[in-house]
Coordinates of N, CA and C in Angstrom, one line a residue:
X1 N 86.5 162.4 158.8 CA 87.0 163.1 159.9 C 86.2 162.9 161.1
X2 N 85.2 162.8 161.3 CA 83.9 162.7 162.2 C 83.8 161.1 162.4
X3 N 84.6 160.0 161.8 CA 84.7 158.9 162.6 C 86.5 158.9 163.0
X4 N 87.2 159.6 162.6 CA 88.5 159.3 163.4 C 88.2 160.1 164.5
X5 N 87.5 161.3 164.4 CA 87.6 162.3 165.9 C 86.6 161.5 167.1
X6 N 85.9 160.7 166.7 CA 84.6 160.1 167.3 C 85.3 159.1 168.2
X7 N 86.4 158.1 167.1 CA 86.6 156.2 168.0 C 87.9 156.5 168.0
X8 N 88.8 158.0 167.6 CA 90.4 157.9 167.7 C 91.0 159.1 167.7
X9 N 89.7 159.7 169.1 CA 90.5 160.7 169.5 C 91.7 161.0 170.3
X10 N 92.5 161.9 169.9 CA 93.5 162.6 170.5 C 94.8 161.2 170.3
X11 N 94.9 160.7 169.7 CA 95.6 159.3 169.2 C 95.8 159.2 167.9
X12 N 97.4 160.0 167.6 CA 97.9 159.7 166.4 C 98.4 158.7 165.8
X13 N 98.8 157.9 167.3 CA 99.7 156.6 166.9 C 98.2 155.2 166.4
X14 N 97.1 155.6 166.6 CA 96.2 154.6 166.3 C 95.8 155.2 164.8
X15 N 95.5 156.9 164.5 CA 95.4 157.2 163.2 C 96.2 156.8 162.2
X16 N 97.5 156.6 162.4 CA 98.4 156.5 161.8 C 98.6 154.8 161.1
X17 N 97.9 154.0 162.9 CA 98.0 152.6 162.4 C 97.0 152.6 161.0
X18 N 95.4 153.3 161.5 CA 94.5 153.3 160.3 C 94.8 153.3 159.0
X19 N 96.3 154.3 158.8 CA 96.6 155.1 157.4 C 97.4 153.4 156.8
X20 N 97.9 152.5 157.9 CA 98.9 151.7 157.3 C 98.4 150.9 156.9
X21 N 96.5 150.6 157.6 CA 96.2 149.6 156.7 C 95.3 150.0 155.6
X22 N 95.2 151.2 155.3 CA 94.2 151.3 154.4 C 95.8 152.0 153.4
X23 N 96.8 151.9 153.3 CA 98.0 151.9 152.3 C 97.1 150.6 151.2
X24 N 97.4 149.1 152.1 CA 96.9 148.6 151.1 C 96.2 148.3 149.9
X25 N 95.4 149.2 149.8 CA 94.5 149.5 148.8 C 95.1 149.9 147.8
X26 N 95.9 151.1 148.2 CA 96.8 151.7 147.4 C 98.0 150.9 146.2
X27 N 98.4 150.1 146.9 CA 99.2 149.5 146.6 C 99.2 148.2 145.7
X28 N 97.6 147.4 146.3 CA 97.1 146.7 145.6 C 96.0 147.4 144.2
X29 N 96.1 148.8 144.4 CA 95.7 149.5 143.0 C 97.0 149.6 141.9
X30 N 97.8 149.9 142.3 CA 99.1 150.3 141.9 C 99.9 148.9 140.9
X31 N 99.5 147.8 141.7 CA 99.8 146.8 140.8 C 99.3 145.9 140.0
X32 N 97.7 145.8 140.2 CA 96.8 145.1 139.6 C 95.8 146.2 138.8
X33 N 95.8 147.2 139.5 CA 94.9 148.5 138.0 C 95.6 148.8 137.4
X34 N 96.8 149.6 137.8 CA 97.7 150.6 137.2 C 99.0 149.2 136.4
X35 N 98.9 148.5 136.7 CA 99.9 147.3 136.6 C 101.9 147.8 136.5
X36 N 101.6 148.2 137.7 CA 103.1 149.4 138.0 C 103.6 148.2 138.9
X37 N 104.6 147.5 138.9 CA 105.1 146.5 139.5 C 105.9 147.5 140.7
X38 N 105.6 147.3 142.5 CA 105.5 148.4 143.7 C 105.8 147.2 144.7
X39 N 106.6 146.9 145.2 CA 106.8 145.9 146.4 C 105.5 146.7 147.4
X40 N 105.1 145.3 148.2 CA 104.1 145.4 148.9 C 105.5 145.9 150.2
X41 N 104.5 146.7 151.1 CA 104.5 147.6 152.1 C 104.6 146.8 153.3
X42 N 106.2 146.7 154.2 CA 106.0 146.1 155.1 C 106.6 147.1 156.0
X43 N 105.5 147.1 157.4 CA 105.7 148.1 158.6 C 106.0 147.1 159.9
X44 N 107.0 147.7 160.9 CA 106.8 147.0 161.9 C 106.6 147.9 162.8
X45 N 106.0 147.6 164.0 CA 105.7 148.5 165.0 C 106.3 147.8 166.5
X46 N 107.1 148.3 167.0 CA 107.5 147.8 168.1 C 107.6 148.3 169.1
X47 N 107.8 147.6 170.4 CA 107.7 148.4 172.0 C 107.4 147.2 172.9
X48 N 107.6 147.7 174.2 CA 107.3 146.9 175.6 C 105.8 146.5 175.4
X49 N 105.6 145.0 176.3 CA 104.1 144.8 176.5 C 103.0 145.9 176.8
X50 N 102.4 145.9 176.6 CA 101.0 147.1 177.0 C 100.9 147.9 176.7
X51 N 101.7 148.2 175.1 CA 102.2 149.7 175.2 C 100.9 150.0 173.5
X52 N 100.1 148.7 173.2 CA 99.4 149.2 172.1 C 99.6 148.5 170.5
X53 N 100.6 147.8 170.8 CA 100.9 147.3 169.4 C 100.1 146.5 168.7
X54 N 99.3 145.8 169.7 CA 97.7 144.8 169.1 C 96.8 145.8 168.8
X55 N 96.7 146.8 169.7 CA 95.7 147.8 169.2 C 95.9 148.3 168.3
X56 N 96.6 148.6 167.2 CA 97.4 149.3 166.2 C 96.7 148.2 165.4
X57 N 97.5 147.3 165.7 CA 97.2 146.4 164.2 C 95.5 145.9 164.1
X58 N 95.0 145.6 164.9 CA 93.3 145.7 165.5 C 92.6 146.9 164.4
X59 N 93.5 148.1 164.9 CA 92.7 149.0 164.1 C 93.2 149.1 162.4
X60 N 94.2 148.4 162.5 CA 95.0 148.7 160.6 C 94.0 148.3 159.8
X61 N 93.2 146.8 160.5 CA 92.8 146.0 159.4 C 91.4 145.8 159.8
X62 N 90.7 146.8 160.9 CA 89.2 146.9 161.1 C 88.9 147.2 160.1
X63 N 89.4 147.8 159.5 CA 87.8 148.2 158.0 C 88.0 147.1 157.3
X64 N 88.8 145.7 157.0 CA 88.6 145.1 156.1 C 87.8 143.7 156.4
X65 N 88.1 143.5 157.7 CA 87.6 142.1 158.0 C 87.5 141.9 159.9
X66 N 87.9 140.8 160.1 CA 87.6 140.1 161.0 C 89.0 140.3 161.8
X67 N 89.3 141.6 163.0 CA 90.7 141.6 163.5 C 90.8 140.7 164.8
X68 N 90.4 139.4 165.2 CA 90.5 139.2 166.1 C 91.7 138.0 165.1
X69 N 92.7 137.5 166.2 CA 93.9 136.2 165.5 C 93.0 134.7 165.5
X70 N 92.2 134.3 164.6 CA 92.0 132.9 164.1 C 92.5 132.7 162.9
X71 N 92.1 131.4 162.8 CA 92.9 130.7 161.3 C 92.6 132.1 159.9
X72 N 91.3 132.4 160.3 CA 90.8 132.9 158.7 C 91.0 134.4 159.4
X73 N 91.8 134.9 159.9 CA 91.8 136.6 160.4 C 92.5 137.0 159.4
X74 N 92.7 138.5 159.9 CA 93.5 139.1 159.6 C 94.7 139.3 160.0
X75 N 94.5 139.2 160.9 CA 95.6 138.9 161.9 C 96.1 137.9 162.8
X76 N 97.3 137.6 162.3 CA 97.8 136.2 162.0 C 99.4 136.0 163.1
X77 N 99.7 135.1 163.3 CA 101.1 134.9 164.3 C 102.2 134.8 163.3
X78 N 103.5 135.2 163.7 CA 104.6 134.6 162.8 C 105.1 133.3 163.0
X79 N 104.1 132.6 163.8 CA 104.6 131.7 164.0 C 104.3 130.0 162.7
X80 N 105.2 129.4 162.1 CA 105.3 129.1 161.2 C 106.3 128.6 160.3
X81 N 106.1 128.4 159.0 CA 107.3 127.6 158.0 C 107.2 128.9 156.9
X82 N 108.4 128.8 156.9 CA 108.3 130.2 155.2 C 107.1 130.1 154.5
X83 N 106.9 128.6 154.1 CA 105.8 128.2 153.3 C 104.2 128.5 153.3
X84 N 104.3 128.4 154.9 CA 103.3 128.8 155.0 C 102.9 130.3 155.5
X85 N 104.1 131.0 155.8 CA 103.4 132.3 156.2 C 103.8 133.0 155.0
X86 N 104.3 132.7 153.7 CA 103.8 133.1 152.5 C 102.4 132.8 152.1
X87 N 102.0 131.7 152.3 CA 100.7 131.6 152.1 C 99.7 132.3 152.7
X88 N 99.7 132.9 153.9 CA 99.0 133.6 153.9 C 98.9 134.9 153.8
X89 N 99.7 135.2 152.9 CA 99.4 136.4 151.9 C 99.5 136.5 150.6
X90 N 99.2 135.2 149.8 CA 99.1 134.5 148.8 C 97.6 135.0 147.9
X91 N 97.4 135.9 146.9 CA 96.6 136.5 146.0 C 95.7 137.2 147.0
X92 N 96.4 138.4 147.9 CA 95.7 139.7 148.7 C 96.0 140.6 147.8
X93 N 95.5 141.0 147.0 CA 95.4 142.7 146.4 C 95.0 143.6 147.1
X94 N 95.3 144.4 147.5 CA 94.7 145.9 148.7 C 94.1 145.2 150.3
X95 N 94.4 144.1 151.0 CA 93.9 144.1 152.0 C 95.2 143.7 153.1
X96 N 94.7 144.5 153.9 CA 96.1 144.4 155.1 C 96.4 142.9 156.1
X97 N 97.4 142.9 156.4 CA 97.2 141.2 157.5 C 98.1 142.0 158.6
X98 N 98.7 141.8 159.3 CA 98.8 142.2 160.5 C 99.6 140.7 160.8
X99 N 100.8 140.6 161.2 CA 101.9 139.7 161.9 C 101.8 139.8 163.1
X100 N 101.2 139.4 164.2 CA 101.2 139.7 165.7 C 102.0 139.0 167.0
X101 N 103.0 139.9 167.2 CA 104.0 139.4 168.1 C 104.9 138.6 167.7
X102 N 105.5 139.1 166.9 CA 106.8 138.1 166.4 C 108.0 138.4 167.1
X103 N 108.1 137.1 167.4 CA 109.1 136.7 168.2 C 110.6 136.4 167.3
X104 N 111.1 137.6 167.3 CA 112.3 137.7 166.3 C 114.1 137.2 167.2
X105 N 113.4 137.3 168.8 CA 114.4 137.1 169.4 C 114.7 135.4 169.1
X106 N 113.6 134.7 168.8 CA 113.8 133.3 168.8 C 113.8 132.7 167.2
X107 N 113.9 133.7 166.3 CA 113.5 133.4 165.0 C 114.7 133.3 164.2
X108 N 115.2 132.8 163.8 CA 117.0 132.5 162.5 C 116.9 134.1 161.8
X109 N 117.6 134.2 162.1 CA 117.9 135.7 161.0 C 117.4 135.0 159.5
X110 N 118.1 134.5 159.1 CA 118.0 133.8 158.0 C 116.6 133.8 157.0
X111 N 116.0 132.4 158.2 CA 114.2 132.4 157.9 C 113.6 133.9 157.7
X112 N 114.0 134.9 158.7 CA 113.1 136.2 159.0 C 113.5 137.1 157.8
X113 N 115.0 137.2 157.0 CA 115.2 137.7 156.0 C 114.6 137.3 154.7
X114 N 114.3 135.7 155.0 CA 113.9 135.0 153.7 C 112.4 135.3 153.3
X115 N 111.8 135.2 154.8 CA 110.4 135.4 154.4 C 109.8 137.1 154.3
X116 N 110.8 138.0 154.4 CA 110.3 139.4 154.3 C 110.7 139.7 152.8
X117 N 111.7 139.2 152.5 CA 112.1 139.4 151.0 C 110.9 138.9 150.1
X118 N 110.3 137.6 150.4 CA 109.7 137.4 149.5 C 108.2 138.0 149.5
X119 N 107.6 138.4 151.1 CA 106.9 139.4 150.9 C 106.8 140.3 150.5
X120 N 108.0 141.2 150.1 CA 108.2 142.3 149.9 C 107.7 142.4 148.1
X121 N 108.8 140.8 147.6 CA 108.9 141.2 146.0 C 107.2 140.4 145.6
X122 N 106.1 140.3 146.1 CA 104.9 140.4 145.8 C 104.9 138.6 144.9
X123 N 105.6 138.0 145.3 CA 105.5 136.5 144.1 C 106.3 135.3 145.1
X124 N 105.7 134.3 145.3 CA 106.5 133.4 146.1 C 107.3 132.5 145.0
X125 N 108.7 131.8 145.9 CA 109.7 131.4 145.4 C 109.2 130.2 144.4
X126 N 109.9 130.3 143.2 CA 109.6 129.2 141.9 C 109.5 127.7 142.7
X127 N 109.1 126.8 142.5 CA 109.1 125.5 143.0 C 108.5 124.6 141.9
X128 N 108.7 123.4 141.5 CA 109.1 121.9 140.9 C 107.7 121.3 141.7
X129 N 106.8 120.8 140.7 CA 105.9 119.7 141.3 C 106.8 118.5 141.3
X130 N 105.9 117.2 141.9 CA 106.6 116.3 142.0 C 107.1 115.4 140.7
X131 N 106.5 116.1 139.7 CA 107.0 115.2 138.5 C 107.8 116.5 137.4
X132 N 108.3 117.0 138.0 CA 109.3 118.0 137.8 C 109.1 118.9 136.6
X133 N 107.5 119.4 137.2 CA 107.3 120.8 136.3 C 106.9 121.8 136.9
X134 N 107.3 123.1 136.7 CA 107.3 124.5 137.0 C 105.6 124.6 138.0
X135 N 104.8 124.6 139.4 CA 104.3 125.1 139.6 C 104.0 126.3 139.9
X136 N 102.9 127.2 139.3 CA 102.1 128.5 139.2 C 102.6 129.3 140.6
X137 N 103.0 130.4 140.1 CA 103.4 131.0 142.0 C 102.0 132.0 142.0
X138 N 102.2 132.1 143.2 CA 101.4 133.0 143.6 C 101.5 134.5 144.2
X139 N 100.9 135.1 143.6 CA 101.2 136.7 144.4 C 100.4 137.4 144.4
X140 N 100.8 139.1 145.1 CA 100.0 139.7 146.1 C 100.7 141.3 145.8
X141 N 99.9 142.0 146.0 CA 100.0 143.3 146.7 C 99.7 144.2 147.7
X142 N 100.1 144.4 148.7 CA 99.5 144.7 150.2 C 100.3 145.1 150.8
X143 N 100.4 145.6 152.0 CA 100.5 146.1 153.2 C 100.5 145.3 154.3
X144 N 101.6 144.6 154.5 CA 102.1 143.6 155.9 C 102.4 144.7 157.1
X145 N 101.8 144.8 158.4 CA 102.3 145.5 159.6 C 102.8 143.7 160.4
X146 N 104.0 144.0 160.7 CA 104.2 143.2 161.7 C 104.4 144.1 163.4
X147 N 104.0 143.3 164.6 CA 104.3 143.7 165.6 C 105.3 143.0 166.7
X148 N 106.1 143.4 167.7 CA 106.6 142.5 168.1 C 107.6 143.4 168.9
X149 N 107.9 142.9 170.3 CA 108.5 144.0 171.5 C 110.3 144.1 171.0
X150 N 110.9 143.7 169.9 CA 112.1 143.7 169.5 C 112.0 144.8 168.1
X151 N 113.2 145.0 167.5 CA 113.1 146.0 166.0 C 113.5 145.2 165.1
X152 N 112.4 144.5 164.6 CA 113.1 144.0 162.8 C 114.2 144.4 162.4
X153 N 114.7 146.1 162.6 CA 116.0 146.5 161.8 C 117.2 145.9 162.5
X154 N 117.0 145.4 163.8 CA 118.3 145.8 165.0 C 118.4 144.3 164.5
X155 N 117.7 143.1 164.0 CA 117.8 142.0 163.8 C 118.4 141.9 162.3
X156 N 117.9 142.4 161.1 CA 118.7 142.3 160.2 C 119.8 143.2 159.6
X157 N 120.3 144.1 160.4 CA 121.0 144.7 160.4 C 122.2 144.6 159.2
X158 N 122.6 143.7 158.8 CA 123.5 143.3 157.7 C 122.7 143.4 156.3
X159 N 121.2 142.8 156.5 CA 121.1 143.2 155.0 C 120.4 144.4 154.7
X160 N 121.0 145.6 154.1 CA 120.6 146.6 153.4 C 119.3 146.6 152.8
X161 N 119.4 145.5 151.8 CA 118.7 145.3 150.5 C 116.9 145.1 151.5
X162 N 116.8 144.6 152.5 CA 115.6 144.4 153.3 C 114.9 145.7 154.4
X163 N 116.0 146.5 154.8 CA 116.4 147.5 155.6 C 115.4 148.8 154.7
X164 N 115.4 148.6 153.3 CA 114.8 149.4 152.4 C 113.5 149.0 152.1
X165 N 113.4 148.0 152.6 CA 111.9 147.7 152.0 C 111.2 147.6 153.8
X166 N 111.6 147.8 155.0 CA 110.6 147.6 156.1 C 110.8 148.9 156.9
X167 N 109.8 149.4 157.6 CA 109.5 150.7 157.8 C 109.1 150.6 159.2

């Protein structure tokens, strides 16, 4: 209590970012201790420039690591191939990443549905090495906050089945 009243006072909307990255934990307990199969946790936070949305995610994933956006952060851009921005949340049990400013106005519905489904169901899509056998997938349990001045929902609007899993 005496370090949120100290660095986050009178600021629920930064307490709150705190709670979403320390969910992670939770969740990466949930499926690797308790082995309760729990889609990982995706939040988006959206609004006009200035209004705090880096700060939010800054603070989700302060207690775990390194919140400034480099290659090895926590916080990471949407900018990318399904492929790869599954990979980077590819074997995280309990630790948050942070999506920072995604640009959904310029993104395929498609791509943006495809790659939240698969974050969601904790396991990336089956794939064929080149001599045509089953490569190992990889998965995760965590807590994705994405940010970005648009609403995730107002963009997928048609599919339900995603509508349920982003917050």
């Amino acid at each position: 209590h005496n370090i949120l009243s100290q660095h986050l006072p009178n600021s629920i909307e930064l307490q709150l970012a705190l709670c979403l990255g320390f969910s992670s934990i939770v969740n990466g307990y949930i499926n690797t201790v308790l082995n309760i199969h729990a889609d990982s946790l995706i939040f988006h936070i959206s609004g006009n420039s200035t209004m705090g949305k880096t700060t939010a995610g800054i603070v989700a994933v302060s207690g775990f690591g390194d919140p400034k956006e480099s290659g090895k952060s926590l916080i990471q851009s949407f900018n990318g191939t399904d492929n790869a921005l599954t990979s980077l949340i590819s074997n995280n049990n309990g630790v948050p990443i942070v999506c920072d400013e995604t640009s959904i106005s310029q993104m395929p519905t498609q791509k943006l549905v495809n790659v939240l489904y698969t974050w969601a169901k904790n396991i990336e899509k089956a794939r064929l090495t080149k001599n045509s056998e089953m490569r190992e997938r990889n998965e995760w349990a965590t807590s994705i906050i994405t940010t970005g001045e648009g609403s995730l929902i107002d963009k997928i609007n048609q599919n339900e089945g995603i509508r349920a899993r982003l917050f």
